[in-house]
Each structure stands twice: as structure tokens, then as C-alpha cells.
Amino acid sequence: MKLFKPLYEKALVWAAHPQAERLLAGLSFVEAIIFPVMPEVMLAPMTLARPRHWIRYATISLVFSLLGALVGYVLGHYAFEALRPVFEALGWLPRIDEMVGKLRTEVAGSAWAAFVMLVLAGFIPVPLKIFTWASGIVGVPMIAFIPGMIIGRGKRVYLLTGAIRLGGPKAEALLHKYIEWLGWAIVALIIGLVIWLQLRH
């Protein structure tokens, strides 16, 4: 079953849109609050199309992700209880509650521990929005939250666009050829990691 190749080719169409930068900014913003689609879906093909703009595209995504993260933080801090039924309907409540517990433990230790956790967030299968809401609910200090988000999301977008910039057309050709295998390999990796984490507990 082909799933990732059609999505990738659709993303290439979006990336060629005259308002692609605005679409990337909007996607990065809402993804940090509630939207399920990661901005990398647009960021990668946009960089492939115009590799010299890799820093610009990564910066747009990072800035608007940070703005969205701040909105998610504020909503988590002041409106979570009112919105709790919404998250329960979305099926996010267990993950948010779990992250709240972890962050409370970290914040009780020090703001530095919470900062490290946020920086490492890009390497575990937990969406950014879960961290933003949980951080707001717990009240993670801004001195840890903002730098943690900048580095945590920044390392993803700059590494992605930088790798594509270096790879050039060859990277695009390889990605297009093996996107289906790569997509399913990532899904399998995430499922395996989730199962391993469950077995550990």
C-alpha cells in the first residue's frame, strides 16, 4: 500500500505555492498548539525546491513554532481545565497527564532539568503540542521553556534543511525513490520504541 509517496508528492505541490512561506509559518504555528501535521512535511520539499533559502525556511518554521508553543503554554496554564473534555475526546489526555507528571518531577528538581527534557523532546515520539500544554499546566519557568523550545525544535528544522542543502538534487532523487520505505521504517521504529518503553514500565 502506497501512503507516503503520494503525501510527499502533494507536499511538493504545496511547497511550490506562491504563498508557501506563509503556509509554512501557519502550519508551524498551529502544529505547536493542536494541529497533527508536522511542519517538516512542507519544510523539506520547500528546501529541495530552493536550497539556498534553507536557513530562511528553517528560521520561519522555528519562529512560528515558538510563537505557537507560547500560545499553547498560556492556554495550558490558564484554560486547561476548561478544555479538558476536548483533549479527552481527542485521546490526548493520557499523554498530557503523563507528561505533566514527568515535568512536575523535573521542575521540582530544577529549571535546568526541565530545560534538558525539552531539548531532548525532538528525539522521542511525543508531539511538540503535548510538551507545550504540559509545560503550561505545570508552570515550567520561562527561563527553561523558551530556550528549551528554541533548541529542541531548532535542531530539527536546521538539521533537516541543512542536510537537504548539502545533499542537493541527489538527496531529492533518493528521497523520492525511497520515501515509501523510509516512511514505513520510521513508523515501525516509533511503534517499536513505544512497545519498548511500555515493557520497561
PDB file of N, CA and C in Angstrom, residues 173-183:
ATOM      1  N   ALA A 173      16.342  13.101  -5.241  1.00  0.00           N
ATOM      2  CA  ALA A 173      16.108  11.887  -6.034  1.00  0.00           C
ATOM      3  C   ALA A 173      16.036  10.649  -5.145  1.00  0.00           C
ATOM      4  N   LEU A 174      16.944  10.559  -4.184  1.00  0.00           N
ATOM      5  CA  LEU A 174      16.944   9.412  -3.268  1.00  0.00           C
ATOM      6  C   LEU A 174      15.705   9.414  -2.386  1.00  0.00           C
ATOM      7  N   LEU A 175      15.338  10.601  -1.887  1.00  0.00           N
ATOM      8  CA  LEU A 175      14.162  10.713  -1.026  1.00  0.00           C
ATOM      9  C   LEU A 175      12.909  10.308  -1.784  1.00  0.00           C
ATOM     10  N   HIS A 176      12.790  10.777  -3.025  1.00  0.00           N
ATOM     11  CA  HIS A 176      11.618  10.457  -3.836  1.00  0.00           C
ATOM     12  C   HIS A 176      11.552   8.964  -4.141  1.00  0.00           C
ATOM     13  N   LYS A 177      12.701   8.359  -4.351  1.00  0.00           N
ATOM     14  CA  LYS A 177      12.757   6.936  -4.695  1.00  0.00           C
ATOM     15  C   LYS A 177      12.427   6.038  -3.509  1.00  0.00           C
ATOM     16  N   TYR A 178      12.934   6.417  -2.333  1.00  0.00           N
ATOM     17  CA  TYR A 178      12.809   5.541  -1.159  1.00  0.00           C
ATOM     18  C   TYR A 178      11.863   6.071  -0.084  1.00  0.00           C
ATOM     19  N   ILE A 179      11.046   7.076  -0.414  1.00  0.00           N
ATOM     20  CA  ILE A 179      10.185   7.698   0.596  1.00  0.00           C
ATOM     21  C   ILE A 179       9.214   6.693   1.227  1.00  0.00           C
ATOM     22  N   GLU A 180       8.717   5.755   0.412  1.00  0.00           N
ATOM     23  CA  GLU A 180       7.759   4.775   0.943  1.00  0.00           C
ATOM     24  C   GLU A 180       8.431   3.869   1.983  1.00  0.00           C
ATOM     25  N   TRP A 181       9.625   3.356   1.628  1.00  0.00           N
ATOM     26  CA  TRP A 181      10.362   2.505   2.567  1.00  0.00           C
ATOM     27  C   TRP A 181      10.742   3.294   3.819  1.00  0.00           C
ATOM     28  N   LEU A 182      11.192   4.524   3.611  1.00  0.00           N
ATOM     29  CA  LEU A 182      11.614   5.359   4.736  1.00  0.00           C
ATOM     30  C   LEU A 182      10.452   5.665   5.669  1.00  0.00           C
ATOM     31  N   GLY A 183       9.301   6.002   5.081  1.00  0.00           N
ATOM     32  CA  GLY A 183       8.120   6.313   5.889  1.00  0.00           C
ATOM     33  C   GLY A 183       7.694   5.149   6.765  1.00  0.00           C
TER      34      GLY A 183
END
